[in-house]
CSV table of C-alpha atoms in Angstrom, one decimal:
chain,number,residue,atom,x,y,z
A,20,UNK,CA,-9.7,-23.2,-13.7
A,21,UNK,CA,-8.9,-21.2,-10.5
A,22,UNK,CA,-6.5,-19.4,-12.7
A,23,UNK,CA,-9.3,-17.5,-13.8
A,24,UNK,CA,-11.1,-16.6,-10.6
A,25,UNK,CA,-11.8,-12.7,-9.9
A,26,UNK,CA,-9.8,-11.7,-6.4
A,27,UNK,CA,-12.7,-10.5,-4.9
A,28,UNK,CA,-14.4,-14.3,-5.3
A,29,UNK,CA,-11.2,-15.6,-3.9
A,30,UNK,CA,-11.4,-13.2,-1.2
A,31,UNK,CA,-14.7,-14.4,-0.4
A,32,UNK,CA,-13.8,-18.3,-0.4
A,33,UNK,CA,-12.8,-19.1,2.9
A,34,UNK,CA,-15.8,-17.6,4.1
A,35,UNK,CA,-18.5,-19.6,2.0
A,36,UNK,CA,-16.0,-23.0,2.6
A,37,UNK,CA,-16.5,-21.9,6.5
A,38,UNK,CA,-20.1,-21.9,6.9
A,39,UNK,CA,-21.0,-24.6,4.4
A,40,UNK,CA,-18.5,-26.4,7.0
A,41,UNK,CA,-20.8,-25.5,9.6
A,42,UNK,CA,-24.1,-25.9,7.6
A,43,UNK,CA,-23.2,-29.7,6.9
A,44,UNK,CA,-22.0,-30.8,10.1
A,45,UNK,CA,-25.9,-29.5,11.1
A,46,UNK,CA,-26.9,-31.9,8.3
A,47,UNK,CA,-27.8,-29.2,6.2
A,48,UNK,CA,-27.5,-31.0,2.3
A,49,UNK,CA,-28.9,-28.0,-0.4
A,50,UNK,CA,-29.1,-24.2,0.1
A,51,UNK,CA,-30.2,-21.5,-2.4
A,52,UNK,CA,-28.3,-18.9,-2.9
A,53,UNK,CA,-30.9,-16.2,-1.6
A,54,UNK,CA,-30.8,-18.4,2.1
A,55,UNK,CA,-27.0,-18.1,1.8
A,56,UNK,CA,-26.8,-14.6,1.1
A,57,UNK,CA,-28.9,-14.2,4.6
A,58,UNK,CA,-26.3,-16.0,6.5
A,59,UNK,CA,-23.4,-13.9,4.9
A,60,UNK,CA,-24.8,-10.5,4.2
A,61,UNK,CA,-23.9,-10.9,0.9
A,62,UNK,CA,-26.4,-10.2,-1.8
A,63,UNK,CA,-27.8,-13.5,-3.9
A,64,UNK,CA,-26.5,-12.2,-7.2
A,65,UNK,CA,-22.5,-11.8,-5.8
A,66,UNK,CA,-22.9,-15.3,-4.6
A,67,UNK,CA,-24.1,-16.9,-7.8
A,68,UNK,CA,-21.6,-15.3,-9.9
A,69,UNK,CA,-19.1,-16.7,-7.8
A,70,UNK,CA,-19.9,-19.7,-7.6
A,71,UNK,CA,-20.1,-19.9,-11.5
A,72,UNK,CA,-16.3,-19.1,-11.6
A,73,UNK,CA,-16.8,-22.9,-9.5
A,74,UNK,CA,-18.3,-24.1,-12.6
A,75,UNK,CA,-21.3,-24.3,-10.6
A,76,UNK,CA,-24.6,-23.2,-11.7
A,77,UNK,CA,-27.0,-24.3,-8.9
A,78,UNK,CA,-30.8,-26.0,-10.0
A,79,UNK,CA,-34.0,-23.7,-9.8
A,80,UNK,CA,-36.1,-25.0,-6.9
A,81,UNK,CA,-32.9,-27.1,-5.3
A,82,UNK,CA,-30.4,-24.7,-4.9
A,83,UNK,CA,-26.8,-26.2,-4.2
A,84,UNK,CA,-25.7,-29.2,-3.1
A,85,UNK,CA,-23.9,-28.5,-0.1
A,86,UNK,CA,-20.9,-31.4,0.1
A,87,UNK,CA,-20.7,-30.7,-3.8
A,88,UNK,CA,-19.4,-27.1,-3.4
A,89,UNK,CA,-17.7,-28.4,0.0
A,90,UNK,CA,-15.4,-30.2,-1.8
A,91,UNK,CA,-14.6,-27.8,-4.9
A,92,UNK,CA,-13.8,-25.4,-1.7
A,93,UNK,CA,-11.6,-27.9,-0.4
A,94,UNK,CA,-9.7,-28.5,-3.2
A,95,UNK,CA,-9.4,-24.9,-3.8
A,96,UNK,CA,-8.3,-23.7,-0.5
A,97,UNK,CA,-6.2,-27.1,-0.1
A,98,UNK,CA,-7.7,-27.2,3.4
A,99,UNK,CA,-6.9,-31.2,3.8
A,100,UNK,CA,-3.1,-30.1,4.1
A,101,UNK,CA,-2.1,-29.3,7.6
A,102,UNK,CA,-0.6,-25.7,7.6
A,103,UNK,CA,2.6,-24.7,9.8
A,104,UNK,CA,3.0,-20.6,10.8
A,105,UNK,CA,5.5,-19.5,12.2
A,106,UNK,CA,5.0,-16.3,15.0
A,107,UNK,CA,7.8,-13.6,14.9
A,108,UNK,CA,7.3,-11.5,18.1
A,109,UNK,CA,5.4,-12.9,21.6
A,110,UNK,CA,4.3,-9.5,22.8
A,111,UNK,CA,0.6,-8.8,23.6
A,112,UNK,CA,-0.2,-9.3,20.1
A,113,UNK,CA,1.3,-12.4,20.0
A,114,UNK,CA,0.5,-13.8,23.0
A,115,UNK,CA,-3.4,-13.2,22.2
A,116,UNK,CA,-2.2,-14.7,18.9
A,117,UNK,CA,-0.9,-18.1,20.5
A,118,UNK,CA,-4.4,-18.2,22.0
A,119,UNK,CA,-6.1,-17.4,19.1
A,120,UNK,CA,-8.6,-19.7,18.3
A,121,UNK,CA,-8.1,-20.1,14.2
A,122,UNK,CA,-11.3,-21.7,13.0
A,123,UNK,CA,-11.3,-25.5,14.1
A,124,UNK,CA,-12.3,-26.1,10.3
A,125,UNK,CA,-9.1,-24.1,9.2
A,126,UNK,CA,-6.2,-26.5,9.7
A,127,UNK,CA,-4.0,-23.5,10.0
A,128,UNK,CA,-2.3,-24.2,13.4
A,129,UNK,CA,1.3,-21.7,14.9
A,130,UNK,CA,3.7,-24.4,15.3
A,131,UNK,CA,6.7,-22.1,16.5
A,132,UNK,CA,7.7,-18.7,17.8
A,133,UNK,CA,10.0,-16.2,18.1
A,134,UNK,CA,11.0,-13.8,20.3
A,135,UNK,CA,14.3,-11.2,21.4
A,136,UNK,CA,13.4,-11.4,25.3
A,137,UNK,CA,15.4,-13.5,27.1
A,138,UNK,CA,12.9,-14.3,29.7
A,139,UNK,CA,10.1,-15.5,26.7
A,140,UNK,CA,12.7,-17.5,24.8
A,141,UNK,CA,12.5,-21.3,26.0
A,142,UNK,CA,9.0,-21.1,27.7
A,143,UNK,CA,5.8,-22.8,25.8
A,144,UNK,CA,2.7,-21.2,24.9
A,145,UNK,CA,0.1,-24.5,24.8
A,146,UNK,CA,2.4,-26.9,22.5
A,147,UNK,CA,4.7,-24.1,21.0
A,148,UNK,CA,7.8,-23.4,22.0
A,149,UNK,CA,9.5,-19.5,22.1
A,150,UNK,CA,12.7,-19.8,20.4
A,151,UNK,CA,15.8,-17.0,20.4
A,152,UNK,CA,15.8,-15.4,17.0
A,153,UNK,CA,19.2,-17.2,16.2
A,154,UNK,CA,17.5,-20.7,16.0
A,155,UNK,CA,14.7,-19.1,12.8
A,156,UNK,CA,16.4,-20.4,9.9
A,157,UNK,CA,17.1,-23.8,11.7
A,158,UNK,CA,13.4,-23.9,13.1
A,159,UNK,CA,11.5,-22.8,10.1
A,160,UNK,CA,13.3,-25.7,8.4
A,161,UNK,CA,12.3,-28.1,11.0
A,162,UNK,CA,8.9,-27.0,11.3
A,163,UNK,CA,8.2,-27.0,7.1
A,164,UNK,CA,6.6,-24.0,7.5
A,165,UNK,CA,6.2,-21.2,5.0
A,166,UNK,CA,4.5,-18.7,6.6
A,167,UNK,CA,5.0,-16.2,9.4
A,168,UNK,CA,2.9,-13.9,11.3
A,169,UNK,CA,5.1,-10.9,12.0
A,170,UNK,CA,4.0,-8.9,15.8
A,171,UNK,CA,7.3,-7.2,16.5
A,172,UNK,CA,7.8,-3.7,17.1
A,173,UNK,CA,7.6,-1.6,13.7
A,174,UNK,CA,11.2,-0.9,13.8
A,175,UNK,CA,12.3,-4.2,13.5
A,176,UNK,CA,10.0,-5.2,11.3
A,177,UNK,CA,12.2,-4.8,7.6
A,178,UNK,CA,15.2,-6.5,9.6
A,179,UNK,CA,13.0,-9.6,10.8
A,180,UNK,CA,11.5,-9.5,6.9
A,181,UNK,CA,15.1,-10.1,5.2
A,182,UNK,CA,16.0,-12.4,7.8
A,183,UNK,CA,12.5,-14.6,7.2
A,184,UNK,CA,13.0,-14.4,3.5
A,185,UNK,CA,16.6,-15.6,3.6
A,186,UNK,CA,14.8,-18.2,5.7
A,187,UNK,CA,12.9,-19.6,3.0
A,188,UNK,CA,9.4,-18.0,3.9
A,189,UNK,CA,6.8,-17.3,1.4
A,190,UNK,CA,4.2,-16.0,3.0
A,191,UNK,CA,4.1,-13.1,5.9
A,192,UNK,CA,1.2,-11.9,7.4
A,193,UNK,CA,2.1,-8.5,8.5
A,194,UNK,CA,0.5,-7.1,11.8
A,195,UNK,CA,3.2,-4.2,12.3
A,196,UNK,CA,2.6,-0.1,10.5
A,197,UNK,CA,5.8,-1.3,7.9
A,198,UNK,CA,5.0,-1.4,4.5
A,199,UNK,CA,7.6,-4.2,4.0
A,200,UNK,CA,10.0,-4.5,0.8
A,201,UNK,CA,10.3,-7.9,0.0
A,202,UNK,CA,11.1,-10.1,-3.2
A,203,UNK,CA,8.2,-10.5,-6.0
A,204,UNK,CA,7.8,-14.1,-5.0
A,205,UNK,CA,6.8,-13.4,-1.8
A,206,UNK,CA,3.3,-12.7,-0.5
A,207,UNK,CA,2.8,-10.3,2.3
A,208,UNK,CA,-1.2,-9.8,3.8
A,209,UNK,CA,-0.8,-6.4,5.9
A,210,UNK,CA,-3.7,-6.6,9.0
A,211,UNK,CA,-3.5,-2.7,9.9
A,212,UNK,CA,-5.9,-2.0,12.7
A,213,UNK,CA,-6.0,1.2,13.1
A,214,UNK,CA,-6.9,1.6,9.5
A,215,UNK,CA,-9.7,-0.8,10.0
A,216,UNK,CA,-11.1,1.2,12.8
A,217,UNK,CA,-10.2,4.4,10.8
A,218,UNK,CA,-12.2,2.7,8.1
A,219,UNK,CA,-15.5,2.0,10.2
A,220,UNK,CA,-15.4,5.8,11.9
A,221,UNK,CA,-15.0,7.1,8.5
A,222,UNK,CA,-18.0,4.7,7.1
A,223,UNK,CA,-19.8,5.7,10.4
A,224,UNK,CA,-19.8,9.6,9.3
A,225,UNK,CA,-20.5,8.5,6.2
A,226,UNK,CA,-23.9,7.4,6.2
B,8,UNK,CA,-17.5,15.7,-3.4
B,9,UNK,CA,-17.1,12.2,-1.1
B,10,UNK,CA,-20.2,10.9,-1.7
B,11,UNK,CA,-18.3,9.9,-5.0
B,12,UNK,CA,-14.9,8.3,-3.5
B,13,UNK,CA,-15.5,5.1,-5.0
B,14,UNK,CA,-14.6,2.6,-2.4
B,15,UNK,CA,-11.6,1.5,-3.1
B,16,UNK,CA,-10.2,4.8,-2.7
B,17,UNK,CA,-12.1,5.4,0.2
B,18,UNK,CA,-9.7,2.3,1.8
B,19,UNK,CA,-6.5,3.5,1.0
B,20,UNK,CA,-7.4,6.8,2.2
B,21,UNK,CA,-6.5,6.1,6.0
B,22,UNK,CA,-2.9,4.2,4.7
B,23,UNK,CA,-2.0,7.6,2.1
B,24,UNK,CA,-2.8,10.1,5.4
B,25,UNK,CA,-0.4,8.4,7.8
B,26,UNK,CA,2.1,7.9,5.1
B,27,UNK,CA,2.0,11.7,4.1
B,28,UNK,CA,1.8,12.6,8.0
B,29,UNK,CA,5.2,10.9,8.5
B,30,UNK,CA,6.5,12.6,5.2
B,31,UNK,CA,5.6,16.0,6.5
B,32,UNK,CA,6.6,15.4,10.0
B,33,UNK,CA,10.3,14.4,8.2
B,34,UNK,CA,10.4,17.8,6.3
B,35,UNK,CA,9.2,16.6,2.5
B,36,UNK,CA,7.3,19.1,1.1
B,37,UNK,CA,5.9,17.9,-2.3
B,38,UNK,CA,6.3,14.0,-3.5
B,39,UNK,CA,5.4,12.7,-7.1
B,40,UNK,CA,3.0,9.9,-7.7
B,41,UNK,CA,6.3,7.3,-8.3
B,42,UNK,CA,7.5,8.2,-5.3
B,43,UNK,CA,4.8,7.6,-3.3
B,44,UNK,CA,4.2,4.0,-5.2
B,45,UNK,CA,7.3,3.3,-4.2
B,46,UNK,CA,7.0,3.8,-0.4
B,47,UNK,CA,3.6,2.4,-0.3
B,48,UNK,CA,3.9,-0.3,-3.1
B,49,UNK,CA,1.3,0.9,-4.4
B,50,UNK,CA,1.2,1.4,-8.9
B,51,UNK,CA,1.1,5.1,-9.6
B,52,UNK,CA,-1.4,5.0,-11.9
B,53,UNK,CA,-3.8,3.6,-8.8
B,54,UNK,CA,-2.8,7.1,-6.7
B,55,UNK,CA,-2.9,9.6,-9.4
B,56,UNK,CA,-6.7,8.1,-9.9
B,57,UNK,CA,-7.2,8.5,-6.5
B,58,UNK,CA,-5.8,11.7,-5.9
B,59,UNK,CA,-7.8,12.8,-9.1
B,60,UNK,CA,-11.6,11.6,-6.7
B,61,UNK,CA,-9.6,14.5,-3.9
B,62,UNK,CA,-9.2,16.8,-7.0
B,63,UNK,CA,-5.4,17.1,-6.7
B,64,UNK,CA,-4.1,16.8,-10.0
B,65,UNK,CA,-0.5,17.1,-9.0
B,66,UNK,CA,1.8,19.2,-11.4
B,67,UNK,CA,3.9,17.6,-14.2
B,68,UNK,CA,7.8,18.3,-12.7
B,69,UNK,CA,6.4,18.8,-9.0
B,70,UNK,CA,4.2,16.4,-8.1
B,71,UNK,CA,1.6,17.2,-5.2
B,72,UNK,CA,2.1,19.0,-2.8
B,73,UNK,CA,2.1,17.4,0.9
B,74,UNK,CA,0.6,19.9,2.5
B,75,UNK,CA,-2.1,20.2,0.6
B,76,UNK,CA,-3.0,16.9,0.3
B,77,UNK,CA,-2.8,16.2,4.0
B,78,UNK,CA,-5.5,19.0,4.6
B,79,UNK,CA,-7.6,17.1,2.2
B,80,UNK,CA,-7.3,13.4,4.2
B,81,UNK,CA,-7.5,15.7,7.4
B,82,UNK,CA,-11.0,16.6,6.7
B,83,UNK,CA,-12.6,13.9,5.1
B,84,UNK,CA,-11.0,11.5,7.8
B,85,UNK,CA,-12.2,13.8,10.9
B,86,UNK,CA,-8.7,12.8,12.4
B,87,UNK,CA,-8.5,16.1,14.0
B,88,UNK,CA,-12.0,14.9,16.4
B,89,UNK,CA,-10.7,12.5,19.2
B,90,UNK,CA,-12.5,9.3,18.9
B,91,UNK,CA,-13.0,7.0,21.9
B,92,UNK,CA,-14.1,3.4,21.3
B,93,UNK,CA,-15.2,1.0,23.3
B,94,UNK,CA,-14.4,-2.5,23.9
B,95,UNK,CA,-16.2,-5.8,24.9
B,96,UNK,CA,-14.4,-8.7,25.7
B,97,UNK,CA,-11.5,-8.6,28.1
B,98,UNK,CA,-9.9,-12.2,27.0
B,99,UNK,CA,-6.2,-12.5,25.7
B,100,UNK,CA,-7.0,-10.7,22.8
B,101,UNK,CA,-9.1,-7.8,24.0
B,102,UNK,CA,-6.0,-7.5,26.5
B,103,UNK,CA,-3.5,-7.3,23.6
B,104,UNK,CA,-6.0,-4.4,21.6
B,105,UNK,CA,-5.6,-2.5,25.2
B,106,UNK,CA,-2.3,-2.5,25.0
B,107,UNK,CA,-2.2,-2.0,21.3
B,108,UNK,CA,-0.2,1.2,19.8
B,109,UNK,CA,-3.0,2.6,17.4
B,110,UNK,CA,-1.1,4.9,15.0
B,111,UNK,CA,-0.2,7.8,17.2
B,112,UNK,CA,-1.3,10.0,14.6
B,113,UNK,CA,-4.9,8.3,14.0
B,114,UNK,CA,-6.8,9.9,17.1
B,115,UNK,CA,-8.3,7.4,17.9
B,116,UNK,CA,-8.3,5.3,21.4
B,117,UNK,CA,-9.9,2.7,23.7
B,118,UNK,CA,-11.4,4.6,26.2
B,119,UNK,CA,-13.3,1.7,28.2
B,120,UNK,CA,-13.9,-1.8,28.3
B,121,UNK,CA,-16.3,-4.5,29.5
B,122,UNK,CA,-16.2,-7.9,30.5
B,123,UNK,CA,-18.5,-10.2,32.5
B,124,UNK,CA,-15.6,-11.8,34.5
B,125,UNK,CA,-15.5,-10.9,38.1
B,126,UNK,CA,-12.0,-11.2,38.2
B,127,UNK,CA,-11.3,-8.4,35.5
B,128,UNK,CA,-13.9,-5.9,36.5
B,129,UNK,CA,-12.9,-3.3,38.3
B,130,UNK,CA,-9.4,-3.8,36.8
B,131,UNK,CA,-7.3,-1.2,34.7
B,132,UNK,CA,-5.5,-1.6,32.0
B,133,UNK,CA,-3.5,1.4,31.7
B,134,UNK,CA,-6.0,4.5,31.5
B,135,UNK,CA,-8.7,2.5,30.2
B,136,UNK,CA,-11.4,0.8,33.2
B,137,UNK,CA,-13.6,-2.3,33.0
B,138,UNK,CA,-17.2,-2.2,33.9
B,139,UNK,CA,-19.2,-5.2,34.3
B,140,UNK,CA,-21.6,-6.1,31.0
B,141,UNK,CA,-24.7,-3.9,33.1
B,142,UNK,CA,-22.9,-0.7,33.1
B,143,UNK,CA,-22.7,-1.2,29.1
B,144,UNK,CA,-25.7,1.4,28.0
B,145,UNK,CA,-24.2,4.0,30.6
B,146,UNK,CA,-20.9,4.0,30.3
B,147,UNK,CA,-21.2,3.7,26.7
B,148,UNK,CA,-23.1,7.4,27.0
B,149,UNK,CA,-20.8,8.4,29.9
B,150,UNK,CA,-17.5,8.2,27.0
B,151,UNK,CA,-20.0,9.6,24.3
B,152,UNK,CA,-18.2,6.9,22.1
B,153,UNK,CA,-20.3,5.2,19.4
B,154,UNK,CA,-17.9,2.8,17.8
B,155,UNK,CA,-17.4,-0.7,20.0
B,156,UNK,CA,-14.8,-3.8,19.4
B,157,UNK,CA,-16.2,-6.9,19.9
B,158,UNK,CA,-13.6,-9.6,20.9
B,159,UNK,CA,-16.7,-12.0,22.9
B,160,UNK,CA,-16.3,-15.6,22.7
B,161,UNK,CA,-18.6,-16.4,19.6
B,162,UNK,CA,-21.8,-17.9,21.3
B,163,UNK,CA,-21.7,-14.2,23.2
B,164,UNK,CA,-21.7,-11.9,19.9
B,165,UNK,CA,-25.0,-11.9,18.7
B,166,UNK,CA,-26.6,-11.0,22.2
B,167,UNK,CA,-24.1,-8.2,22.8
B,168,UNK,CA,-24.1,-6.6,19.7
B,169,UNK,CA,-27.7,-6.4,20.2
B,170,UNK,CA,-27.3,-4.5,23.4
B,171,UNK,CA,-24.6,-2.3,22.1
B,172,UNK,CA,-27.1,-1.8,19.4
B,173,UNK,CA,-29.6,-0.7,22.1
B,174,UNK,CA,-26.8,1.5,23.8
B,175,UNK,CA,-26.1,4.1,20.8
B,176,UNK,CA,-23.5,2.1,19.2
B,177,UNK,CA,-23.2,3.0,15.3
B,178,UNK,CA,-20.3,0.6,14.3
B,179,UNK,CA,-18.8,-2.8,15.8
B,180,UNK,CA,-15.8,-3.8,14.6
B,181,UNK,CA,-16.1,-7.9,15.0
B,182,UNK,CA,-13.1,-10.2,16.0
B,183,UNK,CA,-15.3,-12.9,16.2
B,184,UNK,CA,-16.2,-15.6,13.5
B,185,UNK,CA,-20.3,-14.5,13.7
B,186,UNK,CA,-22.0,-12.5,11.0
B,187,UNK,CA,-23.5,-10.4,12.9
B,188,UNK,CA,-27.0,-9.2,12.1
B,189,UNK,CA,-27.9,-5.5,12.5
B,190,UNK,CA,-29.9,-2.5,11.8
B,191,UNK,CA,-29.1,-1.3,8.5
B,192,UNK,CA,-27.7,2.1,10.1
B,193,UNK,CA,-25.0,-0.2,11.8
B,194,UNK,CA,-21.9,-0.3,10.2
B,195,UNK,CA,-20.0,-3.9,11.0
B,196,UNK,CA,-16.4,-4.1,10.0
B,197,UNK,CA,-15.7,-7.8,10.5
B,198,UNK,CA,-11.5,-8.7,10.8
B,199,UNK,CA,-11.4,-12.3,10.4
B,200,UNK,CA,-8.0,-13.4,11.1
B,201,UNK,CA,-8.4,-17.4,10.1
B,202,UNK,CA,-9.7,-15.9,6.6
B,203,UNK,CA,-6.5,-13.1,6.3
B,204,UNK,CA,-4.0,-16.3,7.0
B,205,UNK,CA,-6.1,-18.6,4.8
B,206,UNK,CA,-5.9,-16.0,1.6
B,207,UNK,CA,-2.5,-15.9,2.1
B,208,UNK,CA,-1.5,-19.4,2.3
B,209,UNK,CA,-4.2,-19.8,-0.8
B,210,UNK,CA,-1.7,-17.1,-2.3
B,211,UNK,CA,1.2,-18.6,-2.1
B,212,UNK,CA,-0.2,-21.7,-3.7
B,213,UNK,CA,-1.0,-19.6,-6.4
B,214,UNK,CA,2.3,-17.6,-7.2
């Protein structure tokens, strides 16, 4: 079934499993789609057409059940499974990374990093060790881990991208300005910031 | 003519101007539509639609011209006014965003920052000063900036955007987890980093 799911309702998924998290935990058991779409900012309509793609269709005067679409979210985003990332580069960006507080809901945890700089490699950030860039393929092994976050300077960033590949990584979530080449089987999710703020002062002027 | 950049477009506008800035600044004077897909991975058929909303047709046997095309992005992304943006929330990562190389060709900076810890206010980070949270509204005038980044613990963001709102602010672009609720002249451009790493796990698990 989630074969057929649009990107942009897959896009939206870890946001709806994220507050219906939070909306059950505050014992919250139905919502319609209209009190939804005032939580989100997303308009009622979007949200019942993707929830169809759910194969669920919501009852006039009920709205959803709550732990119903909970666990169709679950499934979907396989959330129950603990994921591993690995964190290529402990500069600023990684450091704050390290810190970052991923969603307690999320199950995404870094398990291991990575840097060049002798005087990072060997020290711990919380519970995860900074390792020399020599022990990757060895660590990313040990660690079961298919995705890395990649926060190294833009010139290294192709280099570090074979090496993770030849590593066994699927999955690299790209922080740097490289538009990386990589293999057809392997995802890459580039976070540019500046285009993000270039975005909003462009949307800005533009209303 | 922009009103009628259909969104889509309007997103890979920022990524096409930097990559055509680099080209330019390297000497290439015209580029065809494959060549361009295959720097920015992007299908050709995608940028010769977009190119098309510019008007730029580009010539059979030539392709467009960079030039040209770079004057086009130059105005309708006002890169050539300096923007200066503010930010709230001096933890690890507002520090990392301080210290953060926006594209040196985007224009736009971080020209001062806020906190409500004693122990950072006061402080520099590089150029870039930290006022205490009551300075907000007249600093914020002071830098003539109107576009803030919010990096607040989330019980904070609600209560702050409200006073950046009060302060002149037209756009926030939000680090935390809240949806934050605005005027509808406020443009919010949320970056949620637990959703970007959950998409792409979700990908993988779907290649």
């Amino acid at each position: 079934m989630t074969d057929k799911i649009p990107v942009a309702t897959t896009k939206r998924l870890p946001l709806y499993y994220r507050f219906l998290t939070e909306l059950y935990n505050r014992g919250t058991l139905k919502i319609s789609s209209s009190e939804l779409a005032d939580l989100l900012k997303i308009d009622s309509a979007t949200i019942r057409r993707d929830f169809s793609h759910f194969g669920q269709m919501g009852r006039r005067g009920y709205g959803y059940d709550v732990k119903e679409l909970l666990g169709f979210f679950k499934d979907i985003l396989d959330q129950d499974v603990q994921t591993t990332v690995a964190l290529v580069g402990v500069g600023h960006l990684g450091h704050a990374l390290l810190n970052f507080n991923f969603h307690k809901s999320s199950n995404v945890r870094i398990g291991v990093a990575f840097d060049v700089n002798p005087s990072v490699i060997g020290t711990k950030e919380g519970e995860v060790e900074v390792f020399a860039m020599d022990n990757l393929k060895e660590q990313i092994k040990l660690h079961k881990t298919d995705v890395a976050i990649l926060t190294v300077p833009t010139d290294a960033a192709q280099e570090i991208t074979d090496e993770l590949v030849e590593a066994g990584i699927s999955g690299i979530m790209n922080f740097t300005t490289e538009r990386l080449a990589v293999p057809n089987n392997i995802s890459v999710q580039n976070v540019d910031l500046t285009s993000e703020l270039q975005n909003l002062i462009y949307a800005i002027g533009h209303k």
